[in-house]
Coordinates of C-alpha atoms in Angstrom, one line a residue:
Chain A
M1 CA 44.0 -44.4 -40.5
S2 CA 45.8 -44.8 -37.2
R3 CA 44.0 -43.8 -34.0
E4 CA 47.0 -41.7 -33.2
Q5 CA 47.0 -39.6 -36.4
Q6 CA 48.6 -36.4 -35.5
I7 CA 47.8 -32.8 -36.4
Y8 CA 50.5 -30.1 -36.2
S9 CA 51.0 -26.5 -35.6
F10 CA 54.6 -25.4 -36.4
V11 CA 56.3 -22.0 -36.2
L12 CA 59.0 -20.9 -38.5
L13 CA 61.4 -18.3 -37.0
L14 CA 62.5 -16.2 -39.9
A15 CA 65.1 -13.5 -40.5
P16 CA 65.3 -11.5 -43.7
T17 CA 68.6 -12.0 -45.6
E18 CA 68.7 -8.3 -46.6
H19 CA 66.7 -5.1 -46.2
V20 CA 63.2 -6.0 -47.4
V21 CA 59.8 -4.4 -47.7
V22 CA 56.9 -6.8 -47.3
G23 CA 53.2 -6.4 -47.4
A24 CA 51.9 -6.3 -43.8
T25 CA 49.7 -9.3 -44.5
A26 CA 51.8 -11.4 -46.9
G27 CA 48.9 -13.9 -46.9
H28 CA 49.2 -14.9 -50.5
Q29 CA 53.0 -15.0 -50.4
A30 CA 53.0 -17.2 -47.3
H31 CA 50.4 -19.4 -48.9
A32 CA 52.5 -19.7 -52.0
A33 CA 55.7 -20.3 -50.0
F34 CA 54.0 -23.1 -48.1
L35 CA 52.8 -24.9 -51.2
H36 CA 56.1 -24.3 -53.0
T37 CA 58.0 -25.9 -50.1
I38 CA 55.8 -29.0 -50.3
E39 CA 56.1 -29.1 -54.1
E40 CA 59.9 -29.3 -53.8
V41 CA 59.5 -32.6 -52.0
D42 CA 56.2 -34.0 -53.3
P43 CA 54.7 -32.3 -56.3
T44 CA 51.6 -34.6 -56.2
L45 CA 50.7 -33.6 -52.7
S46 CA 51.2 -29.9 -53.5
A47 CA 48.9 -30.2 -56.5
L48 CA 46.3 -31.9 -54.3
L49 CA 46.5 -29.1 -51.7
H50 CA 45.7 -26.4 -54.2
A51 CA 43.2 -28.3 -56.3
P52 CA 40.2 -26.0 -56.9
G53 CA 36.8 -26.7 -55.4
V54 CA 38.0 -28.3 -52.1
S55 CA 35.7 -27.1 -49.3
T56 CA 38.2 -27.7 -46.4
R57 CA 41.9 -27.6 -47.0
P58 CA 44.0 -29.6 -44.5
F59 CA 46.4 -26.7 -43.6
T60 CA 46.3 -23.1 -42.5
V61 CA 48.8 -20.2 -42.9
S62 CA 49.2 -17.4 -40.4
P63 CA 50.0 -13.8 -41.3
L64 CA 53.6 -12.8 -41.1
R65 CA 54.0 -12.0 -37.3
G66 CA 56.5 -10.1 -35.2
L67 CA 56.5 -7.2 -37.6
G68 CA 56.5 -3.5 -36.6
R69 CA 53.6 -1.3 -37.3
P70 CA 52.9 -1.2 -41.1
R71 CA 52.9 2.0 -43.1
A72 CA 50.3 2.0 -45.9
G73 CA 50.1 -1.8 -45.6
Q74 CA 53.9 -2.3 -45.9
V75 CA 56.6 -3.1 -43.4
Q76 CA 60.4 -2.5 -43.8
L77 CA 62.6 -5.3 -42.3
A78 CA 66.3 -5.1 -41.6
P79 CA 68.4 -8.3 -41.9
G80 CA 68.6 -8.9 -38.1
R81 CA 64.9 -8.5 -37.5
E82 CA 63.3 -11.8 -36.5
C83 CA 59.7 -12.5 -37.5
W84 CA 57.6 -15.7 -37.7
L85 CA 55.0 -17.6 -39.6
R86 CA 52.8 -20.4 -38.4
F87 CA 51.5 -23.2 -40.4
T88 CA 49.1 -26.0 -39.4
A89 CA 48.9 -29.4 -41.0
L90 CA 45.8 -31.5 -40.5
D91 CA 47.3 -34.4 -42.2
P92 CA 50.7 -35.9 -41.0
A93 CA 51.9 -36.3 -44.6
I94 CA 51.9 -32.5 -45.1
Y95 CA 54.0 -31.9 -42.0
Q96 CA 56.4 -34.7 -42.9
R97 CA 56.9 -33.4 -46.4
F98 CA 57.4 -29.8 -45.2
M99 CA 59.9 -30.8 -42.6
A100 CA 61.7 -33.1 -45.0
R101 CA 62.5 -30.1 -47.2
F102 CA 64.2 -28.3 -44.3
L103 CA 66.0 -31.4 -43.0
S104 CA 67.3 -32.2 -46.5
G105 CA 70.4 -30.0 -46.1
A106 CA 69.3 -27.6 -48.8
A107 CA 69.5 -23.9 -48.0
P108 CA 66.8 -23.2 -45.5
V109 CA 65.4 -20.1 -47.2
L110 CA 61.7 -19.2 -47.6
R111 CA 60.7 -16.6 -50.2
L112 CA 57.7 -14.4 -49.6
G113 CA 57.2 -12.7 -52.9
P114 CA 60.5 -10.9 -53.7
A115 CA 61.8 -11.2 -50.1
A116 CA 64.0 -14.0 -49.0
F117 CA 64.0 -15.2 -45.3
L118 CA 66.4 -17.4 -43.6
V119 CA 64.5 -20.1 -41.7
K120 CA 66.4 -20.0 -38.4
E121 CA 64.3 -22.6 -36.6
I122 CA 61.1 -24.6 -36.9
R123 CA 59.3 -25.1 -33.6
T124 CA 56.6 -27.8 -33.2
T125 CA 57.0 -28.9 -29.6
P126 CA 54.2 -27.7 -27.3
G127 CA 55.7 -24.9 -25.1
S128 CA 58.5 -24.1 -27.5
H129 CA 56.4 -21.2 -28.9
P130 CA 52.9 -20.0 -28.0
W131 CA 51.6 -21.1 -31.4
A132 CA 53.4 -24.4 -31.6
G133 CA 51.9 -27.8 -30.8
Y134 CA 50.6 -31.0 -31.9
S135 CA 47.7 -33.2 -31.0
S136 CA 45.5 -35.9 -32.7
W137 CA 41.9 -36.1 -33.6
W138 CA 41.3 -38.7 -30.8
E139 CA 43.2 -36.6 -28.3
L140 CA 41.1 -33.5 -29.0
A141 CA 37.9 -35.5 -28.6
D142 CA 39.2 -37.4 -25.5
R143 CA 40.5 -34.3 -23.7
A144 CA 37.3 -32.2 -24.1
R145 CA 35.3 -31.5 -21.0
P146 CA 31.6 -30.4 -21.1
E147 CA 32.5 -26.9 -20.0
P148 CA 29.5 -24.6 -20.1
E149 CA 31.6 -21.7 -21.3
V150 CA 34.0 -21.5 -24.2
A151 CA 36.2 -18.4 -24.8
L152 CA 37.8 -17.8 -28.1
R153 CA 40.4 -15.3 -29.1
F154 CA 40.2 -14.3 -32.8
C155 CA 43.9 -13.4 -33.4
S156 CA 43.8 -12.5 -37.1
P157 CA 40.9 -11.1 -39.1
T158 CA 38.0 -13.5 -39.3
A159 CA 35.1 -13.4 -41.7
F160 CA 32.4 -15.6 -43.2
G161 CA 31.3 -15.5 -46.8
F162 CA 27.6 -15.7 -47.5
G163 CA 27.4 -15.8 -51.3
Q164 CA 27.6 -13.5 -54.2
H165 CA 25.4 -10.5 -54.9
A166 CA 25.3 -7.9 -57.7
W167 CA 27.2 -5.6 -55.4
G168 CA 29.8 -8.2 -54.5
K169 CA 30.4 -11.0 -52.0
K170 CA 28.4 -10.8 -48.8
I171 CA 30.8 -11.0 -45.9
A172 CA 29.8 -11.3 -42.2
V173 CA 32.2 -10.0 -39.5
L174 CA 30.6 -10.8 -36.2
P175 CA 31.5 -13.7 -33.9
D176 CA 28.0 -15.1 -34.1
P177 CA 28.1 -18.6 -32.5
V178 CA 26.4 -20.3 -35.5
P179 CA 28.9 -19.5 -38.3
V180 CA 31.9 -19.8 -35.9
F181 CA 31.1 -23.3 -34.7
S182 CA 29.6 -24.5 -38.0
S183 CA 32.8 -23.5 -39.8
L184 CA 34.8 -25.7 -37.2
L185 CA 32.2 -28.5 -37.5
R186 CA 32.5 -28.5 -41.3
A187 CA 36.3 -28.8 -41.2
W188 CA 36.1 -31.4 -38.5
N189 CA 33.7 -33.6 -40.4
N190 CA 35.6 -33.2 -43.6
L191 CA 38.9 -34.3 -42.1
A192 CA 38.4 -36.3 -38.9
P193 CA 38.3 -40.1 -38.8
P194 CA 34.9 -41.5 -39.5
A195 CA 34.5 -42.8 -36.0
L196 CA 34.7 -39.2 -34.7
Q197 CA 32.2 -37.5 -37.0
M198 CA 29.7 -35.3 -35.3
D199 CA 26.0 -35.3 -36.2
R200 CA 25.5 -32.0 -37.9
G201 CA 21.7 -31.5 -37.5
P202 CA 21.4 -31.8 -33.7
L203 CA 24.6 -29.8 -33.1
L204 CA 23.4 -26.9 -35.4
A205 CA 20.0 -26.9 -33.6
Y206 CA 21.8 -26.7 -30.2
L207 CA 24.0 -23.9 -31.6
E208 CA 21.0 -21.9 -32.8
E209 CA 18.8 -22.3 -29.7
H210 CA 21.1 -22.6 -26.8
V211 CA 24.5 -20.9 -27.4
V212 CA 24.8 -17.2 -26.6
I213 CA 27.6 -14.7 -26.3
K214 CA 28.3 -13.9 -22.6
R215 CA 31.2 -11.6 -23.0
L216 CA 33.0 -9.6 -25.8
E217 CA 36.3 -7.9 -25.4
R218 CA 38.3 -5.6 -27.7
L219 CA 36.2 -6.6 -30.7
R220 CA 37.0 -4.6 -33.8
T221 CA 37.4 -5.0 -37.5
E222 CA 40.8 -5.0 -39.2
M223 CA 41.7 -5.0 -42.8
L224 CA 44.0 -7.5 -44.5
H225 CA 45.7 -5.8 -47.5
Y226 CA 45.7 -8.5 -50.1
A227 CA 47.2 -7.6 -53.5
R228 CA 43.9 -7.8 -55.4
S229 CA 41.5 -6.3 -52.8
P230 CA 41.4 -5.5 -49.1
Q231 CA 39.6 -8.0 -47.0
V232 CA 37.8 -7.1 -43.7
G233 CA 37.6 -9.4 -40.7
F234 CA 37.0 -9.1 -37.0
V235 CA 39.5 -9.7 -34.2
G236 CA 39.0 -9.8 -30.4
E237 CA 37.6 -12.1 -27.8
A238 CA 34.2 -13.8 -27.4
T239 CA 33.0 -16.0 -24.6
Y240 CA 30.2 -18.4 -25.6
G241 CA 27.7 -19.7 -23.1
L242 CA 26.5 -23.3 -23.9
M243 CA 23.3 -22.8 -21.9
A244 CA 21.3 -25.9 -22.2
D245 CA 22.7 -28.7 -20.1
D246 CA 23.4 -31.2 -22.9
E247 CA 26.6 -33.0 -22.2
G248 CA 27.0 -34.4 -25.7
A249 CA 26.6 -31.0 -27.4
R250 CA 28.9 -29.4 -24.8
L251 CA 31.6 -32.0 -25.4
Q252 CA 31.4 -31.5 -29.1
L253 CA 31.6 -27.7 -28.9
N254 CA 34.6 -27.9 -26.5
T255 CA 36.3 -30.3 -28.9
L256 CA 35.7 -27.9 -31.7
A257 CA 37.0 -25.0 -29.6
A258 CA 40.3 -26.8 -29.1
F259 CA 40.4 -27.8 -32.8
A260 CA 40.2 -24.1 -33.7
F261 CA 43.9 -23.7 -32.9
Y262 CA 44.7 -26.1 -35.8
A263 CA 41.7 -25.5 -38.2
G264 CA 41.2 -21.8 -38.0
V265 CA 37.7 -20.3 -38.4
G266 CA 35.9 -18.9 -41.5
M267 CA 37.2 -17.9 -44.9
K268 CA 40.8 -17.7 -46.3
T269 CA 42.4 -19.6 -43.4
T270 CA 45.1 -20.6 -45.8
M271 CA 46.0 -17.0 -46.4
G272 CA 46.3 -15.5 -42.9
M273 CA 42.7 -15.1 -41.9
G274 CA 40.8 -16.8 -39.0
Q275 CA 43.7 -17.6 -36.7
V276 CA 41.8 -18.5 -33.5
R277 CA 42.5 -20.2 -30.2
R278 CA 40.6 -21.1 -27.1
L279 CA 41.5 -18.6 -24.3
S280 CA 42.0 -21.3 -21.7
D281 CA 44.7 -22.8 -24.0
A282 CA 46.4 -19.4 -24.5
R283 CA 46.7 -18.6 -20.8
Chain B
M1 CA -2.0 14.4 -35.5
S2 CA -0.2 17.5 -36.7
R3 CA 2.5 17.2 -39.4
E4 CA 4.8 18.9 -37.0
Q5 CA 4.4 16.6 -34.1
Q6 CA 7.6 16.9 -32.2
I7 CA 9.8 14.3 -30.5
Y8 CA 12.2 15.3 -27.7
S9 CA 15.4 14.4 -26.1
F10 CA 16.0 16.4 -22.9
V11 CA 18.8 16.3 -20.4
L12 CA 18.5 17.0 -16.7
L13 CA 21.6 18.4 -15.0
L14 CA 21.5 17.0 -11.4
A15 CA 23.3 17.6 -8.2
P16 CA 22.9 15.5 -5.1
T17 CA 21.5 17.4 -2.1
E18 CA 23.8 15.5 0.2
H19 CA 26.4 12.7 0.2
V20 CA 24.7 9.8 -1.5
V21 CA 25.5 6.3 -2.8
V22 CA 23.7 5.3 -5.9
G23 CA 23.8 2.2 -8.1
A24 CA 26.0 2.8 -11.1
T25 CA 23.1 2.0 -13.4
A26 CA 20.2 3.4 -11.5
G27 CA 18.0 2.2 -14.4
H28 CA 15.0 1.2 -12.4
Q29 CA 15.2 4.3 -10.2
A30 CA 15.5 6.7 -13.1
H31 CA 12.6 4.9 -14.8
A32 CA 10.5 5.2 -11.6
A33 CA 11.5 8.9 -11.2
F34 CA 10.4 9.6 -14.7
L35 CA 7.0 8.0 -14.3
H36 CA 6.5 9.6 -10.9
T37 CA 7.2 13.1 -12.3
I38 CA 4.6 12.6 -15.0
E39 CA 2.2 11.1 -12.4
E40 CA 2.4 14.3 -10.2
V41 CA 0.9 16.2 -13.2
D42 CA -1.1 13.7 -15.1
P43 CA -1.8 10.3 -13.3
T44 CA -3.8 9.0 -16.3
L45 CA -0.9 9.5 -18.7
S46 CA 1.6 8.0 -16.2
A47 CA -0.7 4.9 -15.8
L48 CA -0.8 4.6 -19.6
L49 CA 3.0 4.7 -19.9
H50 CA 3.5 1.8 -17.6
A51 CA 0.6 -0.3 -18.6
P52 CA 1.7 -3.9 -19.1
G53 CA 1.9 -5.6 -22.5
V54 CA 2.8 -2.5 -24.6
S55 CA 5.4 -3.4 -27.2
T56 CA 6.9 0.0 -27.7
R57 CA 6.9 2.6 -25.0
P58 CA 7.0 6.2 -26.2
F59 CA 9.9 7.2 -24.0
T60 CA 13.4 6.2 -23.1
V61 CA 15.6 6.7 -20.0
S62 CA 19.4 6.9 -20.0
P63 CA 21.7 5.6 -17.3
L64 CA 22.8 8.2 -14.7
R65 CA 25.8 9.8 -16.4
G66 CA 28.8 11.8 -15.4
L67 CA 29.5 9.5 -12.5
G68 CA 33.0 8.4 -11.5
R69 CA 34.1 4.9 -11.7
P70 CA 31.8 2.6 -9.8
R71 CA 33.0 0.3 -7.0
A72 CA 31.0 -3.0 -6.8
G73 CA 28.3 -1.4 -8.9
Q74 CA 28.0 1.6 -6.6
V75 CA 29.1 5.2 -6.9
Q76 CA 29.5 7.8 -4.0
L77 CA 28.4 11.3 -4.9
A78 CA 29.2 14.5 -3.0
P79 CA 26.7 17.4 -2.9
G80 CA 28.6 19.5 -5.5
R81 CA 29.1 16.7 -8.0
E82 CA 27.0 17.3 -11.1
C83 CA 25.6 14.3 -13.1
W84 CA 23.0 14.0 -15.7
L85 CA 20.1 11.9 -17.0
R86 CA 18.6 12.0 -20.4
F87 CA 14.9 11.2 -21.2
T88 CA 13.3 11.1 -24.6
A89 CA 9.6 11.6 -25.3
L90 CA 8.2 10.3 -28.6
D91 CA 4.8 12.0 -27.8
P92 CA 4.7 15.7 -27.1
A93 CA 2.2 15.2 -24.3
I94 CA 4.8 13.4 -22.3
Y95 CA 7.3 16.2 -22.7
Q96 CA 4.8 18.9 -21.9
R97 CA 3.7 17.1 -18.7
F98 CA 7.2 16.5 -17.6
M99 CA 8.2 20.1 -18.1
A100 CA 5.0 21.3 -16.5
R101 CA 6.1 19.6 -13.3
F102 CA 9.4 21.6 -13.2
L103 CA 7.9 24.9 -14.3
S104 CA 5.2 24.7 -11.6
G105 CA 7.4 26.3 -9.0
A106 CA 7.5 23.1 -6.8
A107 CA 10.9 22.1 -5.5
P108 CA 12.8 20.8 -8.5
V109 CA 14.0 17.6 -6.9
L110 CA 14.3 14.2 -8.5
R111 CA 14.6 11.1 -6.3
L112 CA 16.5 8.1 -7.5
G113 CA 15.7 5.5 -4.9
P114 CA 16.8 6.9 -1.6
A115 CA 19.0 9.7 -3.2
A116 CA 17.6 13.2 -3.8
F117 CA 19.0 15.3 -6.6
L118 CA 18.4 19.0 -7.3
V119 CA 17.4 19.5 -10.9
K120 CA 19.7 22.4 -11.8
E121 CA 18.7 22.7 -15.4
I122 CA 16.7 20.9 -18.1
R123 CA 18.2 21.2 -21.6
T124 CA 16.3 20.5 -24.8
T125 CA 17.7 22.9 -27.3
P126 CA 19.9 21.3 -29.9
G127 CA 23.5 22.2 -29.1
S128 CA 22.8 23.0 -25.4
H129 CA 24.0 19.4 -24.6
P130 CA 25.3 16.6 -26.8
W131 CA 22.3 14.5 -25.9
A132 CA 19.6 17.3 -26.1
G133 CA 17.5 17.9 -29.2
Y134 CA 14.1 17.7 -30.8
S135 CA 12.8 16.8 -34.2
S136 CA 9.6 15.5 -35.7
W137 CA 8.6 12.4 -37.5
W138 CA 8.3 14.3 -40.7
E139 CA 11.6 16.0 -40.2
L140 CA 13.4 12.7 -39.6
A141 CA 11.9 11.3 -42.8
D142 CA 12.5 14.5 -44.9
R143 CA 16.1 15.0 -43.8
A144 CA 17.2 11.5 -44.5
R145 CA 19.6 11.0 -47.5
P146 CA 20.2 7.7 -49.2
E147 CA 23.7 7.3 -47.7
P148 CA 25.2 3.9 -48.5
E149 CA 26.9 3.8 -45.0
V150 CA 25.3 4.3 -41.6
A151 CA 27.5 4.3 -38.5
L152 CA 26.0 3.9 -35.1
R153 CA 27.5 4.3 -31.6
F154 CA 26.0 2.1 -29.0
C155 CA 26.5 4.2 -25.9
S156 CA 24.8 2.1 -23.2
P157 CA 24.6 -1.7 -23.1
T158 CA 22.4 -2.9 -25.9
A159 CA 20.8 -6.3 -26.2
F160 CA 18.0 -8.2 -27.9
G161 CA 15.7 -10.8 -26.3
F162 CA 14.9 -13.9 -28.2
G163 CA 12.4 -15.8 -26.0
Q164 CA 12.4 -17.9 -22.9
H165 CA 14.2 -21.2 -22.5
A166 CA 14.4 -23.7 -19.6
W167 CA 17.8 -22.1 -18.8
G168 CA 16.6 -18.5 -18.9
K169 CA 15.9 -15.8 -21.5
K170 CA 18.0 -15.9 -24.6
I171 CA 19.8 -12.6 -25.1
A172 CA 21.8 -11.6 -28.2
V173 CA 24.6 -9.1 -27.7
L174 CA 25.9 -8.5 -31.2
P175 CA 25.2 -5.4 -33.4
D176 CA 23.7 -7.7 -36.2
P177 CA 22.0 -5.4 -38.7
V178 CA 18.7 -7.3 -38.6
P179 CA 17.8 -7.0 -34.9
V180 CA 19.3 -3.5 -34.7
F181 CA 17.2 -2.0 -37.5
S182 CA 14.1 -4.2 -37.0
S183 CA 14.0 -2.9 -33.4
L184 CA 14.0 0.7 -34.8
L185 CA 11.5 -0.2 -37.5
R186 CA 9.1 -1.7 -34.9
A187 CA 9.2 1.4 -32.8
W188 CA 8.8 3.7 -35.8
N189 CA 5.8 1.8 -37.1
N190 CA 4.2 1.6 -33.7
L191 CA 4.5 5.3 -33.1
A192 CA 4.9 7.3 -36.3
P193 CA 2.0 8.9 -38.2
P194 CA 0.2 6.5 -40.6
A195 CA 1.5 8.3 -43.6
L196 CA 5.1 7.6 -42.6
Q197 CA 4.7 3.9 -41.9
M198 CA 7.4 1.7 -43.5
D199 CA 6.6 -1.6 -45.3
R200 CA 8.1 -4.2 -43.0
G201 CA 8.5 -7.1 -45.4
P202 CA 10.6 -5.5 -48.2
L203 CA 12.8 -3.6 -45.7
L204 CA 13.5 -6.8 -43.7
A205 CA 14.4 -8.6 -46.9
Y206 CA 16.8 -5.8 -47.8
L207 CA 18.3 -5.9 -44.3
E208 CA 18.8 -9.7 -44.4
E209 CA 20.3 -9.8 -47.9
H210 CA 22.0 -6.5 -48.5
V211 CA 23.2 -4.9 -45.2
V212 CA 26.6 -5.9 -43.9
I213 CA 28.9 -4.6 -41.2
K214 CA 31.9 -2.8 -42.7
R215 CA 33.6 -1.6 -39.5
L216 CA 33.5 -2.4 -35.8
E217 CA 35.4 -0.3 -33.2
R218 CA 35.8 -0.8 -29.5
L219 CA 33.0 -3.4 -29.3
R220 CA 32.7 -5.1 -26.0
T221 CA 30.1 -6.2 -23.5
E222 CA 29.2 -4.3 -20.3
M223 CA 27.0 -5.3 -17.4
L224 CA 24.2 -3.2 -16.0
H225 CA 23.8 -4.0 -12.4
Y226 CA 20.0 -4.0 -11.9
A227 CA 18.8 -4.8 -8.5
R228 CA 17.2 -8.1 -9.4
S229 CA 19.8 -9.5 -11.8
P230 CA 22.7 -8.2 -13.9
Q231 CA 22.0 -7.6 -17.5
V232 CA 24.6 -7.9 -20.3
G233 CA 24.7 -5.7 -23.4
F234 CA 27.2 -4.5 -26.0
V235 CA 28.7 -1.0 -26.5
G236 CA 30.9 0.3 -29.2
E237 CA 30.6 1.4 -32.8
A238 CA 29.4 -0.4 -35.9
T239 CA 29.3 0.9 -39.5
Y240 CA 26.7 -0.7 -41.7
G241 CA 27.0 -0.9 -45.5
L242 CA 23.7 -0.7 -47.3
M243 CA 25.1 -2.5 -50.3
A244 CA 22.3 -2.9 -52.9
D245 CA 21.6 0.4 -54.6
D246 CA 17.9 0.7 -53.5
E247 CA 17.2 4.4 -52.8
G248 CA 13.9 3.6 -51.0
A249 CA 15.5 1.1 -48.6
R250 CA 18.5 3.4 -48.0
L251 CA 16.3 6.4 -47.2
Q252 CA 14.3 4.3 -44.7
L253 CA 17.4 2.9 -43.0
N254 CA 18.9 6.4 -42.8
T255 CA 15.7 7.7 -41.3
L256 CA 15.8 4.9 -38.7
A257 CA 19.4 5.6 -37.9
A258 CA 18.5 9.2 -37.1
F259 CA 15.5 8.0 -35.1
A260 CA 17.8 5.8 -32.9
F261 CA 18.8 8.9 -31.0
Y262 CA 15.2 9.2 -29.8
A263 CA 14.0 5.6 -29.8
G264 CA 17.0 3.7 -28.5
V265 CA 17.6 0.1 -29.7
G266 CA 16.7 -3.3 -28.3
M267 CA 15.4 -4.2 -24.9
K268 CA 14.9 -2.2 -21.7
T269 CA 15.4 1.2 -23.4
T270 CA 13.2 2.7 -20.6
M271 CA 15.8 1.5 -18.0
G272 CA 19.1 2.7 -19.4
M273 CA 19.8 0.2 -22.1
G274 CA 20.1 0.7 -25.8
Q275 CA 21.2 4.4 -25.9
V276 CA 22.3 4.7 -29.5
R277 CA 23.1 7.6 -31.9
R278 CA 24.2 7.9 -35.5
L279 CA 27.9 8.8 -35.5
S280 CA 27.6 11.6 -38.1
D281 CA 25.1 13.3 -35.7
A282 CA 27.6 12.9 -32.8
R283 CA 30.6 14.5 -34.6

């Protein structure tokens, strides 16, 4: 694995080809559209990406963005109305296959359920769109500074699953530092090069003892209206204080905070949930 | 102890006697004013109420309310400008002594630091003020229904202390069901009649396994500007789902939710923090 292995965040500017009604979330449809696009070029990779039982999938899918206000979970779109989707790819093969499909000259159309969208543009260059960019595992680690404060903006509903009960799945919807950063740590350790692995035990101990919330702003729950069942998550901003002066732990948590832009946080990050970014990166 | 032992929430309508500048929080001053008022009538009781090392104090003190927007943590008040303070008393002796002071014919003046306020009225009757009321331990327990949802409004900054570290005291500012309800449970068990004690172990187990947050609204942190150091806490609304169908646990948690109006939640409830009420009671 090359030291420069890239990770990508790319934005598709979309326009419906006719009057369409889409679910305000479109999480499953966008997920399916992403895998279908890969499948057209590389069925083996696509199968791998939706193999069951994988704890960290190397991609994320945003909700459909730029829509108006939904009515009963649905949005009407006219042909001219531009909207966008963001995907991230934590493996360069995924990005390459996805782009190959749209560079191949075939009609650049993306289907979200019954609705067809013209892909007007795909933006990956940093600065070309607030949610576009690329980096590499090494760059994320190298660029981290041991900042004692980390502010995250939870831009789409974020939640953590805590196992099944007789009454259903236990879901936590608070930006508690432990699940937030241990979700990022799990994704990092599952996907980053071996030389960059973080030692889970000491970092969890630091998280539990020495990380506090210093500020919360505009925190609230929102529902995602999936076809099968609604799903609750929280959005808003949280600033974490990395209180104990431990440069190693602070560097790791700052690395993970920057990684959040690519990895997302919590459950169902491949279906629109857990879109998160560090606030200093967003400003 | 009588079955009908009352607990009280009473509101003092105040008007400054001259132009004054007060701290926007006035938590320590209101606390001192409360104890001073008791002391004038019953020095022994007052001494008891501020004895060190007591884990649950049988009273709470609200921030000074009805003020304008503070500038640099301070508010200017003109003589006509009405504001208010709320106290709760979880022991009838405290309420009786406090009221005795103002029924005694002495000048009804309350001092918050250097500022003197005329006590225009004291309201205790339910309905006479949104924050006035009385109940009893037995009534709170009897009236509880096993509702599967409990919504709380955190009206003044609320926080939980988790011990001292080299870098300072660890403070948690999330409406996590476990610290919220275990704070109420601790106060209840420390002050309620023996026959109404709740079994801590099973209720904590229910809280940890079966209580989730279903909705959050307008959650954010706010600072209280105490003289010595600022103190952060959260305000906003949280709706808790009592998921497992356990009537006993649901009755206890609904009792504690109603009790929150009198007991407050978390740390420094005698200095303006942790003013909380059940939303169904507030509507």
